[in-house]
Amino acid sequence: MPAAGARCAGLRRRLPVLRWLPRYSLAWLQLDLMAGLTVGLTVVPQALAYAEVAGLPLQYGLYSSFMGCFVYCFLGTAKDVTLGPTAIMSLLVSSYAFHEPVYAILLTFLSGCVQLAMGLLHLGFLLDFISCPVIKGFTSAASITISFNQVKNILGLQGIPRQFFLQVYETLRRIGETRAGDAVLGLACLAVLAGLRAMKSHLPRAACMESLVARLSYLIVWTSATARNALVVLFAGLVAYSFQVMGSQPLTLTGSIPQGLPAFQLPRFSMAVPNGTIPFRSMVEDMGVGLAVVPLMGLLETVAIAKAFASQNDYRIDPNQELLALGFANVLGSFVSSYPITGSFGRTAVNAQSGVCTPAGGLVTGALVLLSLAYLTSLFYYIPKAALAAVIISAVVPMFDAGIFRTLWRVKRLDLVPLCVTFLLCFWEVQYGIVAGVLVSGILLLYSIARPPIKVSEGDVLLVQLGSSLHFPAMECLRDAVCSHALAAASPPRSVVLDCCHISSIDYTVVVGLAELRQELRKHGLSLAFCSLQDPVLKVLLSADLEGFQHFPSREEAERCGGAEAGGGGTAPFTSTSESLLLPTGLIQ
């Protein structure tokens, strides 16, 4: 029986749907249906728009929008999260898939495999090395890059390059070629989207409404503001269709989108080109660092969103299970021609505000996308590109965080370095910005480890206290600090006491360094003692069998005894004659 209970608990951990499905109720179903429909009205126009950002045919945005909904319903641990294409992931796909669907689908498969491996090996902690300034720098730069990338569609310009600086130059040079119809419609759509967003943010709470009319008015305004993307795209499509019927078309249209569901098949591991075939190995080499950046950024977005909404709505998530859910969603998504997906903050917020109770709301959203693919793609022909561009710009502008620069200047100015490095280099190439930002953050982290704050108090006993833990890169810094104070003093102290209250662990290199420091001090008639050792550190030092090792239970006792050879308070010195065995060849003096 205990074994069966453990197996059931393990199954529920790996299949979170088993936790809430037995308790599912009709009340939950009603709320999940409402939330799923609301998110579906948001995801369809966004999917078409994000495919444009990724540089892929528009149907691939819809292909990427349903598998994640289905998979997350069974494997996800956050009731609010919705998986699908996002602006950030679309920008990364644009950089690493070279606007080729075959590359994008293979990138989805390989990214899913990486995410699955990380989930199974519990490597989610690697995400912690991507610091907040790097994330803020990347998202702020991405907001500007993606927005400006859509200016050409707002203005109706053709043949604008995708590289950011060339894009800015060409757009400004050819601004005189702007199509009036596209510009007017695009700016009108932006204004309506901004107005509906502001209207939603200033809505009073529904609970404050008392009369039926007030509640009905609230519902109409809230639904219109929440489904604003769908309403704007529908309105723009009707305008374009009206012009088409009248025989003149001043707008640039989306054009034909293949109707029907994508085939369920393995992703292609090679690509035919006019002069031969690109093999799998060459495709992997072409994607390069994208095979690390895409899965890591996908995991980072999903886990961050899940944690934020779990905290807001008072439930817990399992980060490693989230990695598995996203990995499976990408692997299975590659079988239906999806490009890489991740958690969407905007649609997750819509899901939560709609009152979703379980991940089953994703089933409704996925079904709505499938219905759109099966029956509505012929209507997408009339959607103006300017309207989709307005949807994208409206979605990504809030990602730019101007206040982060002022905040970091006030809180910790050194963090502006990785922020600015990431922000500026992302305008050149996204991958360079992210990698450079992570490297700069890593260097700053390593520097703080290698140069910890050291407080030295002089007197009869030279008391040395580290402000943080002691790792092997910091050993030389500690040695210089001790020697510069102990040996350069006019009246050298009798002993040096190292206060280890902040040191939780040490390694072999530190032990070797401490042995060398003790030898150097002994040459000048000084002793080295330790105080406030934590148990793991004491165990390592005792195991190292340092010659003349002595320690005291507290700093006060060490100062009182003056680092004498005999420790006080029942703490006797530990003496060994095998110090030469500890030091590597060349370090024995």
PDB file of N, CA, C and O in Angstrom, residues 248-301:
ATOM      1  N   SER A 248     -11.537  49.632 -55.532  1.00  0.00           N
ATOM      2  CA  SER A 248     -10.253  50.303 -55.274  1.00  0.00           C
ATOM      3  C   SER A 248      -9.734  49.831 -53.923  1.00  0.00           C
ATOM      4  O   SER A 248     -10.505  49.641 -52.989  1.00  0.00           O
ATOM      5  N   GLN A 249      -8.422  49.641 -53.847  1.00  0.00           N
ATOM      6  CA  GLN A 249      -7.843  49.101 -52.616  1.00  0.00           C
ATOM      7  C   GLN A 249      -6.617  49.927 -52.228  1.00  0.00           C
ATOM      8  O   GLN A 249      -5.511  49.700 -52.729  1.00  0.00           O
ATOM      9  N   PRO A 250      -6.780  50.897 -51.306  1.00  0.00           N
ATOM     10  CA  PRO A 250      -5.635  51.711 -50.882  1.00  0.00           C
ATOM     11  C   PRO A 250      -4.798  51.061 -49.785  1.00  0.00           C
ATOM     12  O   PRO A 250      -3.822  51.658 -49.319  1.00  0.00           O
ATOM     13  N   LEU A 251      -5.181  49.861 -49.356  1.00  0.00           N
ATOM     14  CA  LEU A 251      -4.502  49.202 -48.233  1.00  0.00           C
ATOM     15  C   LEU A 251      -3.687  48.015 -48.711  1.00  0.00           C
ATOM     16  O   LEU A 251      -4.045  47.350 -49.695  1.00  0.00           O
ATOM     17  N   THR A 252      -2.582  47.738 -47.987  1.00  0.00           N
ATOM     18  CA  THR A 252      -1.787  46.535 -48.248  1.00  0.00           C
ATOM     19  C   THR A 252      -2.383  45.392 -47.436  1.00  0.00           C
ATOM     20  O   THR A 252      -2.437  45.465 -46.204  1.00  0.00           O
ATOM     21  N   LEU A 253      -2.822  44.326 -48.126  1.00  0.00           N
ATOM     22  CA  LEU A 253      -3.524  43.238 -47.451  1.00  0.00           C
ATOM     23  C   LEU A 253      -2.592  42.085 -47.116  1.00  0.00           C
ATOM     24  O   LEU A 253      -1.519  41.926 -47.714  1.00  0.00           O
ATOM     25  N   THR A 254      -3.046  41.269 -46.162  1.00  0.00           N
ATOM     26  CA  THR A 254      -2.275  40.094 -45.754  1.00  0.00           C
ATOM     27  C   THR A 254      -2.130  39.100 -46.891  1.00  0.00           C
ATOM     28  O   THR A 254      -1.076  38.502 -47.094  1.00  0.00           O
ATOM     29  N   GLY A 255      -3.185  38.905 -47.650  1.00  0.00           N
ATOM     30  CA  GLY A 255      -3.151  37.968 -48.770  1.00  0.00           C
ATOM     31  C   GLY A 255      -3.626  36.586 -48.367  1.00  0.00           C
ATOM     32  O   GLY A 255      -4.109  36.360 -47.254  1.00  0.00           O
ATOM     33  N   SER A 256      -3.477  35.652 -49.287  1.00  0.00           N
ATOM     34  CA  SER A 256      -3.999  34.296 -49.088  1.00  0.00           C
ATOM     35  C   SER A 256      -3.224  33.560 -48.007  1.00  0.00           C
ATOM     36  O   SER A 256      -1.985  33.634 -47.940  1.00  0.00           O
ATOM     37  N   ILE A 257      -3.952  32.839 -47.165  1.00  0.00           N
ATOM     38  CA  ILE A 257      -3.375  31.971 -46.146  1.00  0.00           C
ATOM     39  C   ILE A 257      -3.922  30.564 -46.385  1.00  0.00           C
ATOM     40  O   ILE A 257      -5.133  30.395 -46.525  1.00  0.00           O
ATOM     41  N   PRO A 258      -3.044  29.559 -46.481  1.00  0.00           N
ATOM     42  CA  PRO A 258      -3.524  28.196 -46.755  1.00  0.00           C
ATOM     43  C   PRO A 258      -4.566  27.754 -45.735  1.00  0.00           C
ATOM     44  O   PRO A 258      -4.389  27.947 -44.528  1.00  0.00           O
ATOM     45  N   GLN A 259      -5.652  27.170 -46.223  1.00  0.00           N
ATOM     46  CA  GLN A 259      -6.722  26.723 -45.336  1.00  0.00           C
ATOM     47  C   GLN A 259      -6.473  25.287 -44.905  1.00  0.00           C
ATOM     48  O   GLN A 259      -5.908  24.488 -45.637  1.00  0.00           O
ATOM     49  N   GLY A 260      -6.898  24.952 -43.690  1.00  0.00           N
ATOM     50  CA  GLY A 260      -6.791  23.587 -43.195  1.00  0.00           C
ATOM     51  C   GLY A 260      -5.752  23.442 -42.101  1.00  0.00           C
ATOM     52  O   GLY A 260      -4.925  24.326 -41.862  1.00  0.00           O
ATOM     53  N   LEU A 261      -5.809  22.301 -41.441  1.00  0.00           N
ATOM     54  CA  LEU A 261      -4.895  22.020 -40.336  1.00  0.00           C
ATOM     55  C   LEU A 261      -3.554  21.549 -40.859  1.00  0.00           C
ATOM     56  O   LEU A 261      -3.467  20.922 -41.924  1.00  0.00           O
ATOM     57  N   PRO A 262      -2.470  21.818 -40.119  1.00  0.00           N
ATOM     58  CA  PRO A 262      -1.152  21.330 -40.565  1.00  0.00           C
ATOM     59  C   PRO A 262      -1.062  19.821 -40.441  1.00  0.00           C
ATOM     60  O   PRO A 262      -1.718  19.203 -39.597  1.00  0.00           O
ATOM     61  N   ALA A 263      -0.237  19.231 -41.289  1.00  0.00           N
ATOM     62  CA  ALA A 263      -0.037  17.780 -41.231  1.00  0.00           C
ATOM     63  C   ALA A 263       0.741  17.415 -39.968  1.00  0.00           C
ATOM     64  O   ALA A 263       1.631  18.163 -39.533  1.00  0.00           O
ATOM     65  N   PHE A 264       0.390  16.275 -39.361  1.00  0.00           N
ATOM     66  CA  PHE A 264       1.123  15.791 -38.188  1.00  0.00           C
ATOM     67  C   PHE A 264       2.258  14.914 -38.688  1.00  0.00           C
ATOM     68  O   PHE A 264       2.051  13.789 -39.150  1.00  0.00           O
ATOM     69  N   GLN A 265       3.495  15.430 -38.605  1.00  0.00           N
ATOM     70  CA  GLN A 265       4.646  14.715 -39.162  1.00  0.00           C
ATOM     71  C   GLN A 265       5.923  15.139 -38.445  1.00  0.00           C
ATOM     72  O   GLN A 265       5.967  16.195 -37.796  1.00  0.00           O
ATOM     73  N   LEU A 266       6.934  14.305 -38.588  1.00  0.00           N
ATOM     74  CA  LEU A 266       8.231  14.631 -37.997  1.00  0.00           C
ATOM     75  C   LEU A 266       8.804  15.886 -38.643  1.00  0.00           C
ATOM     76  O   LEU A 266       8.588  16.120 -39.844  1.00  0.00           O
ATOM     77  N   PRO A 267       9.507  16.714 -37.875  1.00  0.00           N
ATOM     78  CA  PRO A 267      10.192  17.846 -38.512  1.00  0.00           C
ATOM     79  C   PRO A 267      11.258  17.346 -39.471  1.00  0.00           C
ATOM     80  O   PRO A 267      11.815  16.256 -39.299  1.00  0.00           O
ATOM     81  N   ARG A 268      11.533  18.131 -40.474  1.00  0.00           N
ATOM     82  CA  ARG A 268      12.555  17.740 -41.458  1.00  0.00           C
ATOM     83  C   ARG A 268      13.940  18.043 -40.911  1.00  0.00           C
ATOM     84  O   ARG A 268      14.185  19.126 -40.369  1.00  0.00           O
ATOM     85  N   PHE A 269      14.838  17.071 -41.089  1.00  0.00           N
ATOM     86  CA  PHE A 269      16.205  17.208 -40.573  1.00  0.00           C
ATOM     87  C   PHE A 269      17.198  17.567 -41.664  1.00  0.00           C
ATOM     88  O   PHE A 269      18.415  17.461 -41.472  1.00  0.00           O
ATOM     89  N   SER A 270      16.694  17.982 -42.793  1.00  0.00           N
ATOM     90  CA  SER A 270      17.517  18.519 -43.882  1.00  0.00           C
ATOM     91  C   SER A 270      16.617  19.420 -44.713  1.00  0.00           C
ATOM     92  O   SER A 270      15.392  19.362 -44.601  1.00  0.00           O
ATOM     93  N   MET A 271      17.225  20.261 -45.537  1.00  0.00           N
ATOM     94  CA  MET A 271      16.426  21.187 -46.340  1.00  0.00           C
ATOM     95  C   MET A 271      16.941  21.211 -47.765  1.00  0.00           C
ATOM     96  O   MET A 271      18.156  21.371 -48.005  1.00  0.00           O
ATOM     97  N   ALA A 272      16.028  21.016 -48.708  1.00  0.00           N
ATOM     98  CA  ALA A 272      16.387  21.051 -50.117  1.00  0.00           C
ATOM     99  C   ALA A 272      16.538  22.498 -50.577  1.00  0.00           C
ATOM    100  O   ALA A 272      15.718  23.356 -50.256  1.00  0.00           O
ATOM    101  N   VAL A 273      17.612  22.759 -51.286  1.00  0.00           N
ATOM    102  CA  VAL A 273      17.863  24.078 -51.881  1.00  0.00           C
ATOM    103  C   VAL A 273      18.143  23.867 -53.362  1.00  0.00           C
ATOM    104  O   VAL A 273      18.407  22.729 -53.798  1.00  0.00           O
ATOM    105  N   PRO A 274      18.081  24.930 -54.190  1.00  0.00           N
ATOM    106  CA  PRO A 274      18.241  24.748 -55.635  1.00  0.00           C
ATOM    107  C   PRO A 274      19.508  24.021 -56.060  1.00  0.00           C
ATOM    108  O   PRO A 274      19.510  23.269 -57.035  1.00  0.00           O
ATOM    109  N   ASN A 275      20.595  24.200 -55.298  1.00  0.00           N
ATOM    110  CA  ASN A 275      21.853  23.573 -55.716  1.00  0.00           C
ATOM    111  C   ASN A 275      22.242  22.380 -54.843  1.00  0.00           C
ATOM    112  O   ASN A 275      23.414  22.007 -54.777  1.00  0.00           O
ATOM    113  N   GLY A 276      21.280  21.772 -54.147  1.00  0.00           N
ATOM    114  CA  GLY A 276      21.594  20.586 -53.344  1.00  0.00           C
ATOM    115  C   GLY A 276      20.726  20.483 -52.112  1.00  0.00           C
ATOM    116  O   GLY A 276      19.568  20.909 -52.107  1.00  0.00           O
ATOM    117  N   THR A 277      21.315  19.935 -51.049  1.00  0.00           N
ATOM    118  CA  THR A 277      20.587  19.731 -49.792  1.00  0.00           C
ATOM    119  C   THR A 277      21.455  20.208 -48.628  1.00  0.00           C
ATOM    120  O   THR A 277      22.657  19.919 -48.583  1.00  0.00           O
ATOM    121  N   ILE A 278      20.832  20.928 -47.700  1.00  0.00           N
ATOM    122  CA  ILE A 278      21.540  21.332 -46.480  1.00  0.00           C
ATOM    123  C   ILE A 278      21.329  20.233 -45.450  1.00  0.00           C
ATOM    124  O   ILE A 278      20.199  19.979 -45.019  1.00  0.00           O
ATOM    125  N   PRO A 279      22.396  19.531 -45.025  1.00  0.00           N
ATOM    126  CA  PRO A 279      22.231  18.427 -44.076  1.00  0.00           C
ATOM    127  C   PRO A 279      21.958  18.919 -42.659  1.00  0.00           C
ATOM    128  O   PRO A 279      22.102  20.110 -42.353  1.00  0.00           O
ATOM    129  N   PHE A 280      21.570  17.985 -41.810  1.00  0.00           N
ATOM    130  CA  PHE A 280      21.214  18.302 -40.425  1.00  0.00           C
ATOM    131  C   PHE A 280      22.353  19.004 -39.701  1.00  0.00           C
ATOM    132  O   PHE A 280      22.153  20.002 -39.008  1.00  0.00           O
ATOM    133  N   ARG A 281      23.573  18.501 -39.881  1.00  0.00           N
ATOM    134  CA  ARG A 281      24.714  19.080 -39.171  1.00  0.00           C
ATOM    135  C   ARG A 281      24.919  20.547 -39.545  1.00  0.00           C
ATOM    136  O   ARG A 281      25.169  21.391 -38.674  1.00  0.00           O
ATOM    137  N   SER A 282      24.783  20.860 -40.822  1.00  0.00           N
ATOM    138  CA  SER A 282      24.961  22.241 -41.255  1.00  0.00           C
ATOM    139  C   SER A 282      23.846  23.137 -40.715  1.00  0.00           C
ATOM    140  O   SER A 282      24.089  24.300 -40.360  1.00  0.00           O
ATOM    141  N   MET A 283      22.637  22.604 -40.641  1.00  0.00           N
ATOM    142  CA  MET A 283      21.531  23.387 -40.096  1.00  0.00           C
ATOM    143  C   MET A 283      21.773  23.713 -38.622  1.00  0.00           C
ATOM    144  O   MET A 283      21.532  24.846 -38.167  1.00  0.00           O
ATOM    145  N   VAL A 284      22.273  22.728 -37.879  1.00  0.00           N
ATOM    146  CA  VAL A 284      22.579  22.948 -36.466  1.00  0.00           C
ATOM    147  C   VAL A 284      23.682  23.991 -36.322  1.00  0.00           C
ATOM    148  O   VAL A 284      23.626  24.883 -35.463  1.00  0.00           O
ATOM    149  N   GLU A 285      24.715  23.888 -37.168  1.00  0.00           N
ATOM    150  CA  GLU A 285      25.798  24.869 -37.116  1.00  0.00           C
ATOM    151  C   GLU A 285      25.297  26.261 -37.462  1.00  0.00           C
ATOM    152  O   GLU A 285      25.742  27.256 -36.871  1.00  0.00           O
ATOM    153  N   ASP A 286      24.366  26.346 -38.402  1.00  0.00           N
ATOM    154  CA  ASP A 286      23.816  27.651 -38.777  1.00  0.00           C
ATOM    155  C   ASP A 286      23.059  28.282 -37.604  1.00  0.00           C
ATOM    156  O   ASP A 286      23.153  29.494 -37.373  1.00  0.00           O
ATOM    157  N   MET A 287      22.303  27.465 -36.877  1.00  0.00           N
ATOM    158  CA  MET A 287      21.542  27.996 -35.738  1.00  0.00           C
ATOM    159  C   MET A 287      22.443  28.341 -34.570  1.00  0.00           C
ATOM    160  O   MET A 287      22.130  29.229 -33.771  1.00  0.00           O
ATOM    161  N   GLY A 288      23.558  27.643 -34.424  1.00  0.00           N
ATOM    162  CA  GLY A 288      24.600  27.992 -33.460  1.00  0.00           C
ATOM    163  C   GLY A 288      24.104  28.229 -32.056  1.00  0.00           C
ATOM    164  O   GLY A 288      23.409  27.400 -31.457  1.00  0.00           O
ATOM    165  N   VAL A 289      24.431  29.412 -31.522  1.00  0.00           N
ATOM    166  CA  VAL A 289      24.116  29.741 -30.136  1.00  0.00           C
ATOM    167  C   VAL A 289      22.609  29.845 -29.904  1.00  0.00           C
ATOM    168  O   VAL A 289      22.142  29.805 -28.765  1.00  0.00           O
ATOM    169  N   GLY A 290      21.843  29.930 -30.986  1.00  0.00           N
ATOM    170  CA  GLY A 290      20.394  29.958 -30.842  1.00  0.00           C
ATOM    171  C   GLY A 290      19.844  28.716 -30.174  1.00  0.00           C
ATOM    172  O   GLY A 290      18.787  28.770 -29.530  1.00  0.00           O
ATOM    173  N   LEU A 291      20.546  27.594 -30.292  1.00  0.00           N
ATOM    174  CA  LEU A 291      20.103  26.354 -29.660  1.00  0.00           C
ATOM    175  C   LEU A 291      20.209  26.438 -28.134  1.00  0.00           C
ATOM    176  O   LEU A 291      19.647  25.590 -27.436  1.00  0.00           O
ATOM    177  N   ALA A 292      20.932  27.415 -27.630  1.00  0.00           N
ATOM    178  CA  ALA A 292      20.965  27.652 -26.186  1.00  0.00           C
ATOM    179  C   ALA A 292      20.092  28.842 -25.807  1.00  0.00           C
ATOM    180  O   ALA A 292      19.347  28.802 -24.830  1.00  0.00           O
ATOM    181  N   VAL A 293      20.165  29.916 -26.607  1.00  0.00           N
ATOM    182  CA  VAL A 293      19.433  31.145 -26.275  1.00  0.00           C
ATOM    183  C   VAL A 293      17.924  30.931 -26.336  1.00  0.00           C
ATOM    184  O   VAL A 293      17.193  31.331 -25.421  1.00  0.00           O
ATOM    185  N   VAL A 294      17.432  30.272 -27.397  1.00  0.00           N
ATOM    186  CA  VAL A 294      15.983  30.118 -27.573  1.00  0.00           C
ATOM    187  C   VAL A 294      15.359  29.289 -26.444  1.00  0.00           C
ATOM    188  O   VAL A 294      14.385  29.732 -25.820  1.00  0.00           O
ATOM    189  N   PRO A 295      15.876  28.083 -26.132  1.00  0.00           N
ATOM    190  CA  PRO A 295      15.248  27.339 -25.024  1.00  0.00           C
ATOM    191  C   PRO A 295      15.383  28.030 -23.679  1.00  0.00           C
ATOM    192  O   PRO A 295      14.452  27.994 -22.864  1.00  0.00           O
ATOM    193  N   LEU A 296      16.527  28.684 -23.423  1.00  0.00           N
ATOM    194  CA  LEU A 296      16.700  29.350 -22.136  1.00  0.00           C
ATOM    195  C   LEU A 296      15.754  30.539 -21.993  1.00  0.00           C
ATOM    196  O   LEU A 296      15.142  30.730 -20.939  1.00  0.00           O
ATOM    197  N   MET A 297      15.630  31.342 -23.041  1.00  0.00           N
ATOM    198  CA  MET A 297      14.723  32.483 -22.954  1.00  0.00           C
ATOM    199  C   MET A 297      13.274  32.023 -22.860  1.00  0.00           C
ATOM    200  O   MET A 297      12.456  32.635 -22.165  1.00  0.00           O
ATOM    201  N   GLY A 298      12.949  30.907 -23.549  1.00  0.00           N
ATOM    202  CA  GLY A 298      11.602  30.359 -23.432  1.00  0.00           C
ATOM    203  C   GLY A 298      11.292  29.912 -22.015  1.00  0.00           C
ATOM    204  O   GLY A 298      10.219  30.198 -21.473  1.00  0.00           O
ATOM    205  N   LEU A 299      12.251  29.220 -21.404  1.00  0.00           N
ATOM    206  CA  LEU A 299      12.070  28.770 -20.021  1.00  0.00           C
ATOM    207  C   LEU A 299      11.974  29.958 -19.072  1.00  0.00           C
ATOM    208  O   LEU A 299      11.151  29.970 -18.149  1.00  0.00           O
ATOM    209  N   LEU A 300      12.815  30.941 -19.300  1.00  0.00           N
ATOM    210  CA  LEU A 300      12.834  32.109 -18.420  1.00  0.00           C
ATOM    211  C   LEU A 300      11.485  32.824 -18.438  1.00  0.00           C
ATOM    212  O   LEU A 300      10.931  33.159 -17.387  1.00  0.00           O
ATOM    213  N   GLU A 301      10.951  33.051 -19.646  1.00  0.00           N
ATOM    214  CA  GLU A 301       9.640  33.713 -19.760  1.00  0.00           C
ATOM    215  C   GLU A 301       8.553  32.911 -19.053  1.00  0.00           C
ATOM    216  O   GLU A 301       7.760  33.440 -18.277  1.00  0.00           O
TER     217      GLU A 301
END
